[in-house]
Tab-separated table of N, CA and C in Angstrom:
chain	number	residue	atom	x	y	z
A	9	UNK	N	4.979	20.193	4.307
A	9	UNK	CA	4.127	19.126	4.779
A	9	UNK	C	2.658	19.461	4.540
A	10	UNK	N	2.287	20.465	5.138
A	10	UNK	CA	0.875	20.904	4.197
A	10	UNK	C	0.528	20.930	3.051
A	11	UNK	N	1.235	21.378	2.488
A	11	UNK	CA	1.077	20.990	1.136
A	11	UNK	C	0.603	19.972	0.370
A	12	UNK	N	1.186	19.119	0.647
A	12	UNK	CA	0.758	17.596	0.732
A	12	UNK	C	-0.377	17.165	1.100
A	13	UNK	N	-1.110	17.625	2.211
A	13	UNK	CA	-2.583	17.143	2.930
A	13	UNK	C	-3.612	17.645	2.466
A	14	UNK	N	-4.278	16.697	1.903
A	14	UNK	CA	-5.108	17.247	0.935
A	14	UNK	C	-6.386	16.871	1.605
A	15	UNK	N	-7.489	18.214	1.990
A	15	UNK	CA	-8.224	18.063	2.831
A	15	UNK	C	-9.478	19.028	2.731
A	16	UNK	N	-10.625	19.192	2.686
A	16	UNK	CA	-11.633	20.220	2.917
A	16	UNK	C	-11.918	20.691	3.912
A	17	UNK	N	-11.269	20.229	4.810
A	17	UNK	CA	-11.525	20.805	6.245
A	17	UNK	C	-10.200	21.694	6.612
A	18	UNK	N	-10.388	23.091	7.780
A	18	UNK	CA	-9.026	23.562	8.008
A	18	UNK	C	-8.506	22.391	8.839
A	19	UNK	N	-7.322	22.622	8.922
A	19	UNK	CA	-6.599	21.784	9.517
A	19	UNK	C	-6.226	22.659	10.990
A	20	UNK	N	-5.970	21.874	12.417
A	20	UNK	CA	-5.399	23.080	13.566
A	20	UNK	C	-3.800	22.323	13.319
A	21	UNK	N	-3.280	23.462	13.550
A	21	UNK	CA	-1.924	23.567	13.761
A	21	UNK	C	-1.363	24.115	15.463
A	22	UNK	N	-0.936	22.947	16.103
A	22	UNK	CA	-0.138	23.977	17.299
A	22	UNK	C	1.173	24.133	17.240
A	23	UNK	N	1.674	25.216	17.671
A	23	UNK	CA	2.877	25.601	18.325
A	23	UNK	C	3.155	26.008	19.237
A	24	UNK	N	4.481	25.978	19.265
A	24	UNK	CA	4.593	26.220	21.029
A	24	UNK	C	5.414	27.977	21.285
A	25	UNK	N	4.884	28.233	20.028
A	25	UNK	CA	5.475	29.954	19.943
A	25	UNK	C	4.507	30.851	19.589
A	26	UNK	N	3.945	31.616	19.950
A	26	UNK	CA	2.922	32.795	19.455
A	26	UNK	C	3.319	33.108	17.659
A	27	UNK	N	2.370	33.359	17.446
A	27	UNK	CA	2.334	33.794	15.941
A	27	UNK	C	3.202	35.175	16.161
A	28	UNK	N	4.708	34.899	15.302
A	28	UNK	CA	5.616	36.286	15.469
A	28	UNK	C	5.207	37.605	14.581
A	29	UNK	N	3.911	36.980	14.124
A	29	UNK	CA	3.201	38.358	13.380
A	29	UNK	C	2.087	39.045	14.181
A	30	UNK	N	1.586	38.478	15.090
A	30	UNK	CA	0.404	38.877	16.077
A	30	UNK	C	1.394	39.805	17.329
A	31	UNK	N	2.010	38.554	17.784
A	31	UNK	CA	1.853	38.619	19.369
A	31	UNK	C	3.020	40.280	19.637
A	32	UNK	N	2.703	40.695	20.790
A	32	UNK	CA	3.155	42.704	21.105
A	32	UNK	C	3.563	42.793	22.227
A	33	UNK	N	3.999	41.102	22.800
A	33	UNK	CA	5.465	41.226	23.353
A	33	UNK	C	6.589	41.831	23.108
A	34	UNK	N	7.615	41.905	24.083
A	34	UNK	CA	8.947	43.098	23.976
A	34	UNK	C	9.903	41.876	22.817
A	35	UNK	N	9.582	40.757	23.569
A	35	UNK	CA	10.239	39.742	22.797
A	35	UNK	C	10.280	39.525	21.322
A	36	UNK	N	8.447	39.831	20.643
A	36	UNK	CA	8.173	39.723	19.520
A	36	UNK	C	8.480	41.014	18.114
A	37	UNK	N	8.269	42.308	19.240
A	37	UNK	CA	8.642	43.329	19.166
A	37	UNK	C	10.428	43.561	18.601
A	38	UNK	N	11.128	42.811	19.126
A	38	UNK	CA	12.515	42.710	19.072
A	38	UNK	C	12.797	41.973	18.091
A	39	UNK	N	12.228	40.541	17.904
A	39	UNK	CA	12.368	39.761	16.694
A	39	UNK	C	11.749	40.933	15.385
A	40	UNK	N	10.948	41.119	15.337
A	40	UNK	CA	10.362	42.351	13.988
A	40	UNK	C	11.664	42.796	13.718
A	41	UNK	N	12.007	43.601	14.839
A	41	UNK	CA	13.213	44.639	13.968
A	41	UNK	C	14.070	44.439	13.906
A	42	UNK	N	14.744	42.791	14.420
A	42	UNK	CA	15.709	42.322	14.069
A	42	UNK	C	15.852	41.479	12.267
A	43	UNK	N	14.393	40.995	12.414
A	43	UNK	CA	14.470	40.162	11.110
A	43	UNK	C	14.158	41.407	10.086
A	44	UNK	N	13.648	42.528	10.110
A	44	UNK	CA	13.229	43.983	9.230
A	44	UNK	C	14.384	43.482	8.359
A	45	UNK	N	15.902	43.765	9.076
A	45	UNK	CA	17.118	44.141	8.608
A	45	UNK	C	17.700	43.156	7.419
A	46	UNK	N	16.670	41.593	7.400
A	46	UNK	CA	17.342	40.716	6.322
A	46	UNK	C	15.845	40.423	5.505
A	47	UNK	N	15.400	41.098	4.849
A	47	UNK	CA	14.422	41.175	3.788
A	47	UNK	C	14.040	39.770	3.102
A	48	UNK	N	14.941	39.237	2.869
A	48	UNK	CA	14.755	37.886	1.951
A	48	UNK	C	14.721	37.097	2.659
A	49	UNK	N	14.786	36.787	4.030
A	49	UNK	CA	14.753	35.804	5.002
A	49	UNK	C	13.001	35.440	5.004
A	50	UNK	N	12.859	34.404	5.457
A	50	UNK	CA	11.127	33.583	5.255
A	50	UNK	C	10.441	34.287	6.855
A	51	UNK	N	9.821	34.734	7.128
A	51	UNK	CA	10.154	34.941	8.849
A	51	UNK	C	8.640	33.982	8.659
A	52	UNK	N	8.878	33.276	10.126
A	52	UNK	CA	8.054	31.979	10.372
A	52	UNK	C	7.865	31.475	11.925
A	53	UNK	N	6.921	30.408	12.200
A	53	UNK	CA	7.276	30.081	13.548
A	53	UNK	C	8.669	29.408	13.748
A	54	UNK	N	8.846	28.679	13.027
A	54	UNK	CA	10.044	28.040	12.732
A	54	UNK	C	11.200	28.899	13.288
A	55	UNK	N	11.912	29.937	12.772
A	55	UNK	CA	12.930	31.305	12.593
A	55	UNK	C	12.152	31.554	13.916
A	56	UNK	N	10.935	32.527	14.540
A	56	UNK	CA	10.982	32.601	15.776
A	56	UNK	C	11.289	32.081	16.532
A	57	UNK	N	11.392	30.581	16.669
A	57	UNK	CA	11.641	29.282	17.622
A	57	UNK	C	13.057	29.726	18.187
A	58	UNK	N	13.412	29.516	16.917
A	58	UNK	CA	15.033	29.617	17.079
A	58	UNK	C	15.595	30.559	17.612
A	59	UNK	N	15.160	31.612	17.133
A	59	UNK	CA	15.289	33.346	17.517
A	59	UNK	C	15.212	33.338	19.581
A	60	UNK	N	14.104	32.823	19.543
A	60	UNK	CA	13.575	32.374	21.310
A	60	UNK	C	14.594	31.656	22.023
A	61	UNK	N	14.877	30.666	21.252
A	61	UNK	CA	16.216	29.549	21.898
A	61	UNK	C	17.560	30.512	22.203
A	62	UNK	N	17.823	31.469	20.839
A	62	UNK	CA	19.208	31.903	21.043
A	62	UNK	C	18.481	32.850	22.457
A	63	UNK	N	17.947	33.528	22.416
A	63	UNK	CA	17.847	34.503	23.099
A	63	UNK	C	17.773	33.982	24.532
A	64	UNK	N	17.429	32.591	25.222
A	64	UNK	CA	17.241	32.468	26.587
A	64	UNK	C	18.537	32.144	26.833
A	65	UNK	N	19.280	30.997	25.862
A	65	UNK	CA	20.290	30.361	26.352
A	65	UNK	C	21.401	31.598	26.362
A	66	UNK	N	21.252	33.028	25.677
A	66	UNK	CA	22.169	33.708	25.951
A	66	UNK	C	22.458	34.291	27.175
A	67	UNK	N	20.525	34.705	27.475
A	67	UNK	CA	20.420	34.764	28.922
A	67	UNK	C	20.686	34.136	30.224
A	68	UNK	N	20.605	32.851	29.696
A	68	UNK	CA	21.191	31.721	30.681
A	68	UNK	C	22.662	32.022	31.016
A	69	UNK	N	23.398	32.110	29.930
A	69	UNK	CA	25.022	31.701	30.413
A	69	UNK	C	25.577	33.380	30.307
A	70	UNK	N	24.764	34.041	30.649
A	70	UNK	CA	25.117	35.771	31.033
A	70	UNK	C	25.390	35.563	32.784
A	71	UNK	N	24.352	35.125	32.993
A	71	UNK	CA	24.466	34.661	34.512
A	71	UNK	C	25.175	33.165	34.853
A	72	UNK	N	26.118	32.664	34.112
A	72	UNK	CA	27.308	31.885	34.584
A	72	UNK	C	28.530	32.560	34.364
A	73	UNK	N	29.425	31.857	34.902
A	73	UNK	CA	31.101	32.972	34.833
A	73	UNK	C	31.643	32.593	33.795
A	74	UNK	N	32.560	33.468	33.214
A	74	UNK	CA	32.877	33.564	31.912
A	74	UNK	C	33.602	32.091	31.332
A	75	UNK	N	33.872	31.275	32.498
A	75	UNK	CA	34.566	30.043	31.819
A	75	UNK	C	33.374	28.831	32.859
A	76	UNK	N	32.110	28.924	31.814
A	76	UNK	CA	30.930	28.465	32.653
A	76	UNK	C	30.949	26.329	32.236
A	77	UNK	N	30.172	25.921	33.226
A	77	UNK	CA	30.526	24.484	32.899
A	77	UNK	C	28.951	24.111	32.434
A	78	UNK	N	29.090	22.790	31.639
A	78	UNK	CA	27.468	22.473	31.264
A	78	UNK	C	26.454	22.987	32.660
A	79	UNK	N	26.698	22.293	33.883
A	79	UNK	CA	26.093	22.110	34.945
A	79	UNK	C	25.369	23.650	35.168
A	80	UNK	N	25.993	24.785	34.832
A	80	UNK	CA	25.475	26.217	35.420
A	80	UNK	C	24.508	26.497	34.614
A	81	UNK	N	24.743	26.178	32.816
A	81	UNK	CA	23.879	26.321	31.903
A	81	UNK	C	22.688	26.063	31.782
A	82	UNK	N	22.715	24.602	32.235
A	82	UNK	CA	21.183	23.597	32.754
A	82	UNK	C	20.533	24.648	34.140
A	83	UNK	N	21.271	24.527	35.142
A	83	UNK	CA	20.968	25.182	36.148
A	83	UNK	C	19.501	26.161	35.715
A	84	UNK	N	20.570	27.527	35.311
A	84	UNK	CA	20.110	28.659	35.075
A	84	UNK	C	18.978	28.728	33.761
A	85	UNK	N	19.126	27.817	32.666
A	85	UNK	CA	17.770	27.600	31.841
A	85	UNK	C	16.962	27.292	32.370
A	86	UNK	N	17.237	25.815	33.807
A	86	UNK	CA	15.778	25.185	33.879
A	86	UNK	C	14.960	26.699	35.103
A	87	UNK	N	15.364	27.558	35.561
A	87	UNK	CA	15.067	28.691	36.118
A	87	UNK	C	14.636	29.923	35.375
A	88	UNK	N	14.960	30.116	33.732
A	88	UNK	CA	14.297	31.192	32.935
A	88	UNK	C	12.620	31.104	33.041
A	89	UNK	N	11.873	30.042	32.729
A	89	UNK	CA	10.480	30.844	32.807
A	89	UNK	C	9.925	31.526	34.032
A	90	UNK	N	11.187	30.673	34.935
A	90	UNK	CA	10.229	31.132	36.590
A	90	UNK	C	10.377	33.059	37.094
A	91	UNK	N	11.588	33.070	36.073
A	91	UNK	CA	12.227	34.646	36.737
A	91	UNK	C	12.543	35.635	35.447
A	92	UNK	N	12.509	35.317	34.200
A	92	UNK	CA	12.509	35.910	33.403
A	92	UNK	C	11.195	37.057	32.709
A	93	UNK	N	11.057	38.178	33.148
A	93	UNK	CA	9.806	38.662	32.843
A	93	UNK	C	9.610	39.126	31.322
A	94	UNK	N	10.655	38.833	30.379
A	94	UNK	CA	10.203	38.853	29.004
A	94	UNK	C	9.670	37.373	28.504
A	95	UNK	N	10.131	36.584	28.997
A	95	UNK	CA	9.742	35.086	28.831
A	95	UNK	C	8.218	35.203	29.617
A	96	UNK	N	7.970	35.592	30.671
A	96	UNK	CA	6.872	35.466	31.228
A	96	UNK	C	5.839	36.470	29.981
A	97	UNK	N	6.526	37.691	29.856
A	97	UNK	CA	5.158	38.095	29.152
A	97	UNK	C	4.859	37.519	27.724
A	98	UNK	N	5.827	37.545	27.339
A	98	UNK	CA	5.223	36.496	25.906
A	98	UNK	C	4.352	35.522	26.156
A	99	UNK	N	4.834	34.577	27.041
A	99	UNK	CA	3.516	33.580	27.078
A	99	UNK	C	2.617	33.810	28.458
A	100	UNK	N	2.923	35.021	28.721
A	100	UNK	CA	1.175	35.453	29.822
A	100	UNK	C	1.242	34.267	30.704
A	101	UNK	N	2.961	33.892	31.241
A	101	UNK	CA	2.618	33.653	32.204
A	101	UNK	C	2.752	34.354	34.115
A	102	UNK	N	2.034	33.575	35.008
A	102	UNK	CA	2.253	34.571	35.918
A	102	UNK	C	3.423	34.146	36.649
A	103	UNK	N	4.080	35.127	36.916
A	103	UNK	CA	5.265	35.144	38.184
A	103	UNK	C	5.308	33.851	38.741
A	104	UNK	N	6.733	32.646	38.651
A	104	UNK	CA	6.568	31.722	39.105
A	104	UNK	C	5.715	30.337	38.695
A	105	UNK	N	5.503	30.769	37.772
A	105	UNK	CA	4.268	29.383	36.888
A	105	UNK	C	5.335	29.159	35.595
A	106	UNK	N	5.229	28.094	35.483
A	106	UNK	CA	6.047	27.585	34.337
A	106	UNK	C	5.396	26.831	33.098
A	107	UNK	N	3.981	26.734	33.600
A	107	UNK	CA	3.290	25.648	32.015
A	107	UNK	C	2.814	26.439	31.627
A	108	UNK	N	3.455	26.352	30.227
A	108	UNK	CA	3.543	26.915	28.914
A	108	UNK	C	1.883	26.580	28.050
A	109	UNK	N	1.313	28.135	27.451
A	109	UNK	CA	0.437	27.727	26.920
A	109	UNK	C	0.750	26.798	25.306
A	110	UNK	N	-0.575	26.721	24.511
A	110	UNK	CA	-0.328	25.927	23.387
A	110	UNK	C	-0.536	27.050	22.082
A	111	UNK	N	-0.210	27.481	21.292
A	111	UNK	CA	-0.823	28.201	20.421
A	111	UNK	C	-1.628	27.768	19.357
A	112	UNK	N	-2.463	28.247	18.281
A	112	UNK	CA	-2.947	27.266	17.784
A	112	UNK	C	-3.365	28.580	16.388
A	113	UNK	N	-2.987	27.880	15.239
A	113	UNK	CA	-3.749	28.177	13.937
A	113	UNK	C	-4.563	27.277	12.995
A	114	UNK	N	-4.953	27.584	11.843
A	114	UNK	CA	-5.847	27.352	10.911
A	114	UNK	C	-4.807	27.232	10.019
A	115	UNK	N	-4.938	26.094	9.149
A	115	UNK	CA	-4.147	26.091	7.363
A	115	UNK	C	-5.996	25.471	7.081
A	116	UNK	N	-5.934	25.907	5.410
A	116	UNK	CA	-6.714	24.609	4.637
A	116	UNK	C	-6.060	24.152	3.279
């Protein structure tokens, strides 16, 4: 899609994931040396996103019983930012706060 926008000015870009090349979270930290292992893979915000998703919802249904129903899943996700302290430190938030910052880059 950038590619396409043809512009003299930078353009801002937000996301709703830290740059997985900056940020020195345990979280971001973990994605590195997981993606190290597949070389030809694109690593991106995109691939972090996803990487983030598997990783809560695994956390989520760790804490439902092994034959868990939608209802526990919802439960226990809509409760990860409030009690999860790797989720909290990635996005710096504090104990119990749940709004999510915005991240933001530069393309031109």
């Amino acid at each position: 899609l950038l590619a396409r926008i043809k512009s003299s000015q930078l353009l801002m870009i937000t996301e709703v994931v830290p740059n997985p090349f900056k940020c020195s979270s345990r979280l971001c930290n973990e994605f590195r040396v997981h993606t190290a292992e597949y070389p030809n893979i694109k690593i991106d915000h995109v691939l972090f996103e996803g990487y983030l998703n598997a990783v809560v919802f695994s956390k989520a249904a760790q804490q439902c019983p092994v034959n868990f129903d939608d209802q526990c899943i919802l439960d226990k996700l809509s409760l990860m930012l409030e009690h999860d302290a790797d989720l909290q430190e990635l996005f710096n938030l504090e104990s119990g706060k749940k709004k999510l910052p915005v991240f933001r880059s530069y393309s031109s």
